[in-house]
Tab-separated table of C-alpha atoms in Angstrom:
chain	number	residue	atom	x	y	z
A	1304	UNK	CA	96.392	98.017	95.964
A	1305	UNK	CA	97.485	97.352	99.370
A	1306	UNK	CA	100.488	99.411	100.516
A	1307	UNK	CA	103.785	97.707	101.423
A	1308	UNK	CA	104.759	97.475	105.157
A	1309	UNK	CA	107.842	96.004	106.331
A	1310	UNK	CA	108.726	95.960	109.984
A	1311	UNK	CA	112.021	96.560	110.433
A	1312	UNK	CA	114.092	95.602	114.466
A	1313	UNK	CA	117.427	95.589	115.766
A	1314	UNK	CA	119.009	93.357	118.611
A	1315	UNK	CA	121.764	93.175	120.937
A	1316	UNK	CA	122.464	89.973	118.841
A	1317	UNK	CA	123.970	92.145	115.872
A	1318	UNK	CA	121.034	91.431	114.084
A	1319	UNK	CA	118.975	93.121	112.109
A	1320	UNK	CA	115.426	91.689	111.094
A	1321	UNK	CA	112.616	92.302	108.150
A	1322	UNK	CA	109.301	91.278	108.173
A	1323	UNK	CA	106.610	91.833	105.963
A	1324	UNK	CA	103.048	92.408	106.743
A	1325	UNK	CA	100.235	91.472	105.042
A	1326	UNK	CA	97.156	93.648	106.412
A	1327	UNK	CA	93.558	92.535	106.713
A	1328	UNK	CA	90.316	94.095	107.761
A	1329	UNK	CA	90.623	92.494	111.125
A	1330	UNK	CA	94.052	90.662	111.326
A	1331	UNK	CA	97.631	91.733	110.269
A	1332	UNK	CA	99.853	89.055	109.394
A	1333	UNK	CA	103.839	89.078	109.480
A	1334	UNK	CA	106.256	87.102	107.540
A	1335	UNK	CA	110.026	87.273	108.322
A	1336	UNK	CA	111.296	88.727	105.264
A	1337	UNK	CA	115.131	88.819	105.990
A	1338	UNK	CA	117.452	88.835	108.723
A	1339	UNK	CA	121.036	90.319	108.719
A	1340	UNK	CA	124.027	89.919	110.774
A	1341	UNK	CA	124.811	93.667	110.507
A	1342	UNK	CA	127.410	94.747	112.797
A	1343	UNK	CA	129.608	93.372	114.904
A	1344	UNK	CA	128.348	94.899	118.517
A	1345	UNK	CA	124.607	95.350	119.280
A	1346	UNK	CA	121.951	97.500	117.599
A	1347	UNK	CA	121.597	101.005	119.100
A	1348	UNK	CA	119.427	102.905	116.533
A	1349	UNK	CA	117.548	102.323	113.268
A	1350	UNK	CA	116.001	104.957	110.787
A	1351	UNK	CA	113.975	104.656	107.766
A	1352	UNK	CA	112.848	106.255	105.433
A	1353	UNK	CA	111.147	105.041	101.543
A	1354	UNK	CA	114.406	103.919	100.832
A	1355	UNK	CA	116.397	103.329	102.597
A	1356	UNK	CA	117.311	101.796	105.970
A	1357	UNK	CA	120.069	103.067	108.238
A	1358	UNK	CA	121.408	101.129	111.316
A	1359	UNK	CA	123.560	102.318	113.878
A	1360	UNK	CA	125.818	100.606	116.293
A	1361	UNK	CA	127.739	100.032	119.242
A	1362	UNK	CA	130.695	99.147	116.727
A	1363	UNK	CA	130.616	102.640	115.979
A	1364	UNK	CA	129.573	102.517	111.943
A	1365	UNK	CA	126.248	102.838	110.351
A	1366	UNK	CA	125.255	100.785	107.739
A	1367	UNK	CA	122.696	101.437	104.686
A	1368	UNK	CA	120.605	99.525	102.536
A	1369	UNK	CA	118.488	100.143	99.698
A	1370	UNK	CA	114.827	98.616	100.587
A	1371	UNK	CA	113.785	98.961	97.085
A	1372	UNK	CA	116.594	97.503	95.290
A	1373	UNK	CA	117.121	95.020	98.442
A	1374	UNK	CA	120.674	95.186	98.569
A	1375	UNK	CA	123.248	96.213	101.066
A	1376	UNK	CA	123.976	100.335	99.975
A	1377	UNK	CA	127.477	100.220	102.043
A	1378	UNK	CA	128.626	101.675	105.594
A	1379	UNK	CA	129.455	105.420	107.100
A	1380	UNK	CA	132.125	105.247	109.422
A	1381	UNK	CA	132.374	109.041	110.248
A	1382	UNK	CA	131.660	108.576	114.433
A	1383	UNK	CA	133.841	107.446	116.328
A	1384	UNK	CA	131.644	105.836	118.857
A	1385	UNK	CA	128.492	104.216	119.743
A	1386	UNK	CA	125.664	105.499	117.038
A	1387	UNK	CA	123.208	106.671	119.593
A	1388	UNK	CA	120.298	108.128	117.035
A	1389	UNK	CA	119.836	108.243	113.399
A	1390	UNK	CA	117.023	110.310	111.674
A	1391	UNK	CA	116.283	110.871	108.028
A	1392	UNK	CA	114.798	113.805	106.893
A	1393	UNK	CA	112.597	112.636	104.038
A	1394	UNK	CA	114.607	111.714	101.270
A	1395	UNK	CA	117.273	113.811	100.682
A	1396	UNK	CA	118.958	113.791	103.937
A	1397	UNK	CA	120.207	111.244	106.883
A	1398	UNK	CA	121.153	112.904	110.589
A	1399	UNK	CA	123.448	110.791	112.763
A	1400	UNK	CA	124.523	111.468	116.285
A	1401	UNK	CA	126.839	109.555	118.340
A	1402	UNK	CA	128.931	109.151	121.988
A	1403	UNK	CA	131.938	111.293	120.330
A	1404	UNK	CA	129.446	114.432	120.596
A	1405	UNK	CA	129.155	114.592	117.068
A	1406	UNK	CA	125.926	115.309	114.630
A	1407	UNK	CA	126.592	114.534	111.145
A	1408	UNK	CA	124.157	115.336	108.076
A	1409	UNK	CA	124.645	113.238	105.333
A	1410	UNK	CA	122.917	113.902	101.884
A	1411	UNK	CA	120.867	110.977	100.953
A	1412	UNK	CA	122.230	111.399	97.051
A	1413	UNK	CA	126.240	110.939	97.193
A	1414	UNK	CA	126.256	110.185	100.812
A	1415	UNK	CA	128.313	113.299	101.758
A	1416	UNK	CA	129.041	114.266	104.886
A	1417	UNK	CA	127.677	117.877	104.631
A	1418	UNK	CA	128.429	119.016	108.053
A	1419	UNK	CA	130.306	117.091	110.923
A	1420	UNK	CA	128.862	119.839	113.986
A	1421	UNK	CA	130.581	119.310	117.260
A	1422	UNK	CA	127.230	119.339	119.331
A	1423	UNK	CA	127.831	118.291	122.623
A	1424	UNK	CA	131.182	117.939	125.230
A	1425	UNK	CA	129.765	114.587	126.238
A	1426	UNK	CA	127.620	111.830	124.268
A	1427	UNK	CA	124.798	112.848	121.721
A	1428	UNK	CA	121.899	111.252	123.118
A	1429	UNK	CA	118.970	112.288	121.151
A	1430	UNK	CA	118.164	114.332	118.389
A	1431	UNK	CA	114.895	115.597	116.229
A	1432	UNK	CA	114.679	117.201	113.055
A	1433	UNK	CA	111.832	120.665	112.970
A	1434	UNK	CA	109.350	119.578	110.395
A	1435	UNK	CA	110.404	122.681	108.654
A	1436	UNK	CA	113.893	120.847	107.939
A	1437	UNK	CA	115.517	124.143	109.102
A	1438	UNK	CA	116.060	123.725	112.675
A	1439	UNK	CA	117.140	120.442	114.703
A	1440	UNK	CA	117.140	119.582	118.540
A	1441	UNK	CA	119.715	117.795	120.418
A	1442	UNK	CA	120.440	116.746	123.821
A	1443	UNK	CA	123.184	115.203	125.519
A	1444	UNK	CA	125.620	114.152	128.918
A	1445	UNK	CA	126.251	117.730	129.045
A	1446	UNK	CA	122.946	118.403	130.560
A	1447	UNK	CA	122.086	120.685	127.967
A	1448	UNK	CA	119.416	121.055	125.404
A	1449	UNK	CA	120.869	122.705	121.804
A	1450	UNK	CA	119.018	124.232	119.064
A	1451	UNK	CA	121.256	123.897	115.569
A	1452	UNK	CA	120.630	126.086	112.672
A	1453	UNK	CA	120.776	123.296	109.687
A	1454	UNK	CA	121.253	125.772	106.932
A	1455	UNK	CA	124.854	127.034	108.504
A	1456	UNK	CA	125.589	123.841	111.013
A	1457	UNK	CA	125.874	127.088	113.786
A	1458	UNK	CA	124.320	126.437	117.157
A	1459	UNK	CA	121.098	128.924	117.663
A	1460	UNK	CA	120.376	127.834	121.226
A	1461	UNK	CA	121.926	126.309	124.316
A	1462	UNK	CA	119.711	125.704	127.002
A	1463	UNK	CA	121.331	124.301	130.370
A	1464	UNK	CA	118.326	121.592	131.707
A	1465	UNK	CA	120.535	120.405	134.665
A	1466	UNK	CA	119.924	116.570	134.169
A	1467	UNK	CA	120.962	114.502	131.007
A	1468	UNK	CA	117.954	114.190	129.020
A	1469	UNK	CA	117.346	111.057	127.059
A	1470	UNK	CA	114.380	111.973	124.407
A	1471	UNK	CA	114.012	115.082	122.643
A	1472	UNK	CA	111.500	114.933	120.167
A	1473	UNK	CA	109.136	117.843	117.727
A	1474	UNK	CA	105.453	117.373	117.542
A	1475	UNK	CA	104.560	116.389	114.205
A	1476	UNK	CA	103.453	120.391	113.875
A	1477	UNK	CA	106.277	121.671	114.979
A	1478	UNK	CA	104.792	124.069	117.745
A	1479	UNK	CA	106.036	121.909	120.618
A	1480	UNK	CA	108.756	119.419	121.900
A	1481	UNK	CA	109.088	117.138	124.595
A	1482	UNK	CA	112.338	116.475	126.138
A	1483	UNK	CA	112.859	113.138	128.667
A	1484	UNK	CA	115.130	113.135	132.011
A	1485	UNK	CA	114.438	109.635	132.867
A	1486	UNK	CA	110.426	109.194	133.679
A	1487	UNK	CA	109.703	112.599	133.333
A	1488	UNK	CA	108.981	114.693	130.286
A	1489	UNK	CA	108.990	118.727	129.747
A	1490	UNK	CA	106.720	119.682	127.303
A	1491	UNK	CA	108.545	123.159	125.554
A	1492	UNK	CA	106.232	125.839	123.642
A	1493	UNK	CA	107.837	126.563	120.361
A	1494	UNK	CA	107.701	130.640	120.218
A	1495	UNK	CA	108.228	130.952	123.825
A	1496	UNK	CA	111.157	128.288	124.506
A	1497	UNK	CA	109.320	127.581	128.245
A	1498	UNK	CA	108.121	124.721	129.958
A	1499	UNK	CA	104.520	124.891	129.482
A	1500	UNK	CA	103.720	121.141	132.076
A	1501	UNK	CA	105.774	118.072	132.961
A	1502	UNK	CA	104.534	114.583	132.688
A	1503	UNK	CA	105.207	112.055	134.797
A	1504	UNK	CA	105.400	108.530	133.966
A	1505	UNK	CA	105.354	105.734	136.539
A	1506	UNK	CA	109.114	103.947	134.926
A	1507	UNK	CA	111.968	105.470	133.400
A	1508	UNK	CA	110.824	106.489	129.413
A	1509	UNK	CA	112.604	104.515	126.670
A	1510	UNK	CA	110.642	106.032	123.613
A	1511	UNK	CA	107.938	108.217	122.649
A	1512	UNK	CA	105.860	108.668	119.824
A	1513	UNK	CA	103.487	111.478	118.337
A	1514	UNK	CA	100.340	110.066	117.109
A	1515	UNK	CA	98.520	113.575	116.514
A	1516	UNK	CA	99.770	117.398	117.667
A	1517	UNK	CA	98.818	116.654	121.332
A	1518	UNK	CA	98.602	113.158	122.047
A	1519	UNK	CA	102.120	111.182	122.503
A	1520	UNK	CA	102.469	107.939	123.131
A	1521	UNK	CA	105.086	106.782	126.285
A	1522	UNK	CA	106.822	103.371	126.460
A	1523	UNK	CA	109.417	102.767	129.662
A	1524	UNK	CA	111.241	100.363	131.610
A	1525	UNK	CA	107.338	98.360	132.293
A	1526	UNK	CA	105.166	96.110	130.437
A	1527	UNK	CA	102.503	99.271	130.162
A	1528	UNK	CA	102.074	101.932	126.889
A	1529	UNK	CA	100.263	105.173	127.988
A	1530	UNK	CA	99.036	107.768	125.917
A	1531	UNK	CA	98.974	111.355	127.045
A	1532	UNK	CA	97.384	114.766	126.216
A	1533	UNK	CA	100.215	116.988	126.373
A	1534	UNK	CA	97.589	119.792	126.867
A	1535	UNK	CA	95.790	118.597	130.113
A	1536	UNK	CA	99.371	116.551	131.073
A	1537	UNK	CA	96.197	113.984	131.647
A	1538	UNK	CA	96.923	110.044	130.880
A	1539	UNK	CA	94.279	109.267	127.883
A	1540	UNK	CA	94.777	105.105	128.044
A	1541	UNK	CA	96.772	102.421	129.353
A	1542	UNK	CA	97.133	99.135	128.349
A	1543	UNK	CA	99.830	95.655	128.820
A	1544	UNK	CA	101.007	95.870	125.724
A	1545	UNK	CA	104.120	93.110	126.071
A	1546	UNK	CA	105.287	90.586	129.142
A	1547	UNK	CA	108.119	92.294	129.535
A	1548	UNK	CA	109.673	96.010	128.706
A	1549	UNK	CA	108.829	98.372	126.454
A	1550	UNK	CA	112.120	99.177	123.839
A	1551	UNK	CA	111.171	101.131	121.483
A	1552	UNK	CA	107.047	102.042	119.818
A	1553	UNK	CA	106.650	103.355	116.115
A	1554	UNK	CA	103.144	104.542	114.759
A	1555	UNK	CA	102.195	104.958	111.026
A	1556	UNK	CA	98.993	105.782	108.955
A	1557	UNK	CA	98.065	102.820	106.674
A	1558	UNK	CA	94.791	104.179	104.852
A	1559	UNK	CA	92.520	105.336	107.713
A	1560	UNK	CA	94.242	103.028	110.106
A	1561	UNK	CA	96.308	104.665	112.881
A	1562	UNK	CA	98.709	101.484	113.941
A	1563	UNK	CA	101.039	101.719	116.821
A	1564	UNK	CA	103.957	99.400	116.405
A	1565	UNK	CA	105.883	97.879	119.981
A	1566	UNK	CA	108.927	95.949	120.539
A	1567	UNK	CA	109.998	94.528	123.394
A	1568	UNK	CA	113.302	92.926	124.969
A	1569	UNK	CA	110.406	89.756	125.111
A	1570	UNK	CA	111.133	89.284	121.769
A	1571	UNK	CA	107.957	90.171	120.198
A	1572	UNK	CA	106.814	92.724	117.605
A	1573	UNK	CA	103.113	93.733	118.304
A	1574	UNK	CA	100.976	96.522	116.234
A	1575	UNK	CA	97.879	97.709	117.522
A	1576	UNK	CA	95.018	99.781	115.923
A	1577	UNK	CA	93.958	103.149	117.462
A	1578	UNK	CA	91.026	104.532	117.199
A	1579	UNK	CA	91.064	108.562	118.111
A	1580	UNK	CA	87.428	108.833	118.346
A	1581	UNK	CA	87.919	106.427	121.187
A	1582	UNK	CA	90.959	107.386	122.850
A	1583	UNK	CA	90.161	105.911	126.123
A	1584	UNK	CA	89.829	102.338	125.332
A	1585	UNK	CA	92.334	99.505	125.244
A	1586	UNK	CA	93.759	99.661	121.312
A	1587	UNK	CA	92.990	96.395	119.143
A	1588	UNK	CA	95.905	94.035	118.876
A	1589	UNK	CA	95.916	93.612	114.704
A	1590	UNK	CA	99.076	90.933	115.040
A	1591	UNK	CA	102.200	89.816	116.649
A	1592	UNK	CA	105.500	88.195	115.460
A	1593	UNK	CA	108.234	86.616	117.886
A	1594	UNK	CA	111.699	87.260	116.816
A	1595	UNK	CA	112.901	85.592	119.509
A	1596	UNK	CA	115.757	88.295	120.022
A	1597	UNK	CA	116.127	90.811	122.747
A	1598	UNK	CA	114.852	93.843	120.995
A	1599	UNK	CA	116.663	97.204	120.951
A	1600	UNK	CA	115.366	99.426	118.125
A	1601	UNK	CA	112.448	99.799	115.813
A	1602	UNK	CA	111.245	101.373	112.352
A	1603	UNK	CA	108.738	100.408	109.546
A	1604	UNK	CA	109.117	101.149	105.985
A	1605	UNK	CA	106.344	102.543	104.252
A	1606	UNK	CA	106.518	102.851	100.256
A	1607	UNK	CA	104.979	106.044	100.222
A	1608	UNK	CA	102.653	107.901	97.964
A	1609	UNK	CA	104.359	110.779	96.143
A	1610	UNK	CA	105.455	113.428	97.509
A	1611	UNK	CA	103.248	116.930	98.574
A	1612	UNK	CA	104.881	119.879	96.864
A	1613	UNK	CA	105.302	121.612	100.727
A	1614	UNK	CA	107.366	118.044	101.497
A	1615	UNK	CA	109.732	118.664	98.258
A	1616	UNK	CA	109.789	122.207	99.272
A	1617	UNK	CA	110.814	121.951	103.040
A	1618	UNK	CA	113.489	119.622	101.838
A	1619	UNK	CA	115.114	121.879	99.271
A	1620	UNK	CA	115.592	124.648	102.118
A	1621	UNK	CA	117.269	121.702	103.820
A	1622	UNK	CA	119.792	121.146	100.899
A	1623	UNK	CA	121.030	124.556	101.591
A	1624	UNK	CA	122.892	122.780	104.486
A	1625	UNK	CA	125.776	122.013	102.054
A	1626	UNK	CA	128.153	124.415	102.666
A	1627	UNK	CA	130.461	126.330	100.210
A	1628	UNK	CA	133.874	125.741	99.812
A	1629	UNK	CA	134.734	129.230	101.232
A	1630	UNK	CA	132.475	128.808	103.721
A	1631	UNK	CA	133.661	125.473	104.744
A	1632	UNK	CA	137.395	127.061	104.632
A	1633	UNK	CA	136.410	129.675	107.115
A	1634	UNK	CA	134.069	127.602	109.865
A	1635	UNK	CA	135.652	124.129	109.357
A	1636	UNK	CA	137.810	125.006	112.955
A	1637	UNK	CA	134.697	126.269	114.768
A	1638	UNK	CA	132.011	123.784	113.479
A	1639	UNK	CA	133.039	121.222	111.649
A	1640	UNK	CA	135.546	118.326	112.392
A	1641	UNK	CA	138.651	117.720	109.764
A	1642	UNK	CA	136.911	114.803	108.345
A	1643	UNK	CA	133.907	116.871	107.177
A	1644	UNK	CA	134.446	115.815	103.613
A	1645	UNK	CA	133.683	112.193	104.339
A	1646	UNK	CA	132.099	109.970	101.772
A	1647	UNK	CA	130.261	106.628	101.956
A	1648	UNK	CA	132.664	103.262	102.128
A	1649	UNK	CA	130.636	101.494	100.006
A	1650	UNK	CA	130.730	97.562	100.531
A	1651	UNK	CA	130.170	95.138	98.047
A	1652	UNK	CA	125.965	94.944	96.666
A	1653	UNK	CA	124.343	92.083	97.770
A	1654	UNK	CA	121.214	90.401	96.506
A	1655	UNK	CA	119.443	88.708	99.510
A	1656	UNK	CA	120.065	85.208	99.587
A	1657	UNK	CA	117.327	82.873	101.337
A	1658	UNK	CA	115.622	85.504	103.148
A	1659	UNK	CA	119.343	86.778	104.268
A	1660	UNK	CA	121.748	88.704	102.881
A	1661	UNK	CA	124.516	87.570	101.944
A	1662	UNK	CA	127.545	88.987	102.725
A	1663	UNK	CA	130.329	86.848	102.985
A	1664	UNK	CA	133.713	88.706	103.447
A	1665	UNK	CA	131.759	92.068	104.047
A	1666	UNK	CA	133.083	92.453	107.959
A	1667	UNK	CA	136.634	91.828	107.040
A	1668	UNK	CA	136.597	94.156	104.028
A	1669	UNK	CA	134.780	96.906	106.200
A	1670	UNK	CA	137.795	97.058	108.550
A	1671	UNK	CA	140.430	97.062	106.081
A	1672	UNK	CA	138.785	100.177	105.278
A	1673	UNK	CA	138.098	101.700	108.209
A	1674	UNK	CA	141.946	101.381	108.932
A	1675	UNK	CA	142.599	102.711	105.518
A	1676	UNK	CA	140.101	106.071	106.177
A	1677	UNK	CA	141.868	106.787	109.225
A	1678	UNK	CA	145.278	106.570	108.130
A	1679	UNK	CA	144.581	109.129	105.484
C-alpha cells in the first residue's frame, strides 16, 4: 500500500494549500487537495506532524487542523506577534516562537500551554527541538544563541554570536547544529559547544534541511539548492532547482526514496529524488505543481508507520515539561508569562467543502474571542 503524502504551503495571500501526491516509479503526480483562507495577514511558518497541521502568522495566532479527521482543530492565540517558527515534537507536543520573544510548548493532547519561557529581549527567530526532546535551541534579534532545558522551561545556555542569526537547526543525530547569520552558517559540535567550520553560501540562506548526519541541504535568496558536507565544509551538488528564489526545502523518506521538496516565491512546488550513492549529480525532478501563489512556508504530511519504542520513549521524558502547580507558583515570575495557563480557542469543526474548507463566520468569531481572552 502506497503511503499517503500531502504537500502542504503557505502564502503571503493568507492562504494555505493541500495537495496530494500520487507517487510512481518514475513520476510523482500532485492533485490540489484543499486550499484555505487561514489567517488574515500572510503565512510565516507551518509545522506538521501525523496529525496535525499548525500554521503561524503575521496576524499573530496559530491555527490547527486535524489532517486525519480533515477538519479545522481551532486557533492558539498565546503570542502576541508575528509567529516566526512552529515545530512539533512528534506527537505529543507543538513548540511555537514568535516576535514578542516568547517560546511556548503546547501539549498536543488538551492543547495546554505548558510553559510560556521568555526566551529572547527581541524577536524569536528560530528554534530546534534536540532529538532527545530534552533540550531545544533558539536564536533571536538579541544576537544570542540560547540553550533551554525543556523539562524545567530554565535557560541552560546563553551564547552571545554578535549577529542575529536566522536558522538554528540539530542534525537529525543530535551531535551537531548549524546556526545561519545571513549566507553564512556555523557548524557547533555538540559536547564541545565550539565552532568546528563555517560555510559559506553564495546568497543570503532562507532554509536548510538535514538529509543524513553530515550532509544539509541550503536554499537562499537564488534560483540554486546546494548540498554540503558539513565535515569537509565542501559543496557536494548544485543544481537550478526553481526560476526564481528558494523559500523554504523539506526532505522525507518515502520507502527507499530520499525526496527533497522546494517552494519557491515562483509559485511552484517541485520534489526531487536523491540518490546518496550519487551525491554529486543533478537530483531527478519526480514532479511539479504551480500554485500560482508567492510561496512562504513548507511541510509534508506523512501518515507514518507506528511508532519505535525509543520515539514513544524520548517523548515521555518530554511530557515531564508540564510543570507542577507548586512549581509553576514559584517560577511563573522568572520563566513563565501570566498567561501560562492558556488553552486552545477552539473554532467551530469544519468538514471540507469542495476541496476548501469551509468556514464561514470563523474570522469574526476568532476575534470576538481573542478580545474576550485578553480582557480576562
Amino acid at each position: 500500500m502506497a503511503q499517503q503524502l500531502e504537500l502542504i504551503a503557505g502564502c503571503y495571500e493568507q492562504i494555505v494549500f493541500g495537495y496530494r501526491v500520487q507517487t510512481g516509479e518514475k513520476k510523482w503526480t500532485s492533485d490540489a487537495d484543499f486550499s484555505h483562507h487561514a489567517h488574515t495577514a500572510s503565512l510565516s511558518a507551518v509545522a506538521v506532524n501525523d496529525r496535525y497541521i499548525a500554521t503561524g502568522s503575521k496576524d499573530e495566532t496559530i491555527q490547527l487542523y486535524d489532517i486525519k479527521k480533515r477538519v479545522e482543530h481551532g486557533s492558539l492565540l498565546h503570542h502576541d506577534g508575528t509567529i516566526s517558527c512552529l515545530e512539533f515534537y512528534g506527537r505529543t507536543h507543538l513548540l511555537s516562537g514568535g516576535e514578542d520573544g516568547l517560546i511556548c510548548v503546547w501539549n498536543t493532547k488538551k492543547w495546554e500551554c505548558l510553559k510560556s519561557i521568555r526566551a529572547h529581549k527581541g524577536h524569536v527567530t528560530s528554534l530546534s527541538v534536540h532529538p532527545s526532546g530534552k533540550i531545544a535551541l533558539s536564536v533571536g534579534t538579541d544576537k544570542t544563541l540560547r540553550t533551554w532545558n525543556l523539562i524545567d522551561g530554565r535557560s541552560a545556555f546563553i551564547k552571545n554570536i554578535k549577529q542575529n542569526a536566522h536558522i538554528v537547526m540539530w542534525s537529525p543525530a543530535g551531535e551537531r547544529y548549524v546556526v545561519v547569520v545571513n549566507e553564512k552558517m556555523d557548524i557547533y559540535n555538540l559536547e564541545t559547544a565550539t565552532v568546528t567550520g563555517t560555510i559559506s553560501n553564495k546568497k543570503r540562506i532562507s532554509s536548510i534541511r538535514f538529509i543524513t548526519n553530515t550532509i544539509v541541504v541550503v536554499a537562499g535568496d537564488e534560483e540554486t539548492v546546494r548540498l554540503y558536507d558539513t565535515d569537509s565544509l565542501k559543496c557536494l551538488c548544485e543544481f537550478k532547482a526553481h526560476e526564481n528564489r528558494v523559500k523554504a526545502i523539506y526532505s522525507i523518506t518515502v520507502g527507499e526514496t530520499l525526496v527533497l521538496v522546494t517552494a519557491s516565491s515562483d509559485g511552484y512546488i517541485k520534489m526531487w529524488k536523491l540518490d546518496l550513492e550519487k551525491i554529486q549529480d543533478t537530483p531527478a525532478l519526480l514532479g511539479e505543481v504551480n500554485t500560482s501563489a508567492r510561496l512562504t512556508c513548507l511541510g509534508v504530511w506523512q501518515a507514518s508507520p507506528v511508532e519505535s519504542s525509543q520515539q514513544v520513549e524520548a517523548e515521555a521524558a518530554c511530557s515531564q515539561a508540564q510543570p507542577s502547580r507548586e512549581e509553576t507558583q514559584q517560577e511563573r515570575k522568572d520563566h513563565t508569562t501570566e498567561e501560562d495557563s492558556i488553552k486552545l480557542v477552539r473554532t467551530k469543526k469544519v468538514e471540507f467543502a469542495e476541496g476548501k474548507f469551509a468556514t464561514k463566520k470563523r474570522k469574526a468569531e476568532e476575534t470576538k474571542k481573542k478580545k474576550k481572552l485578553k480582557s480576562e
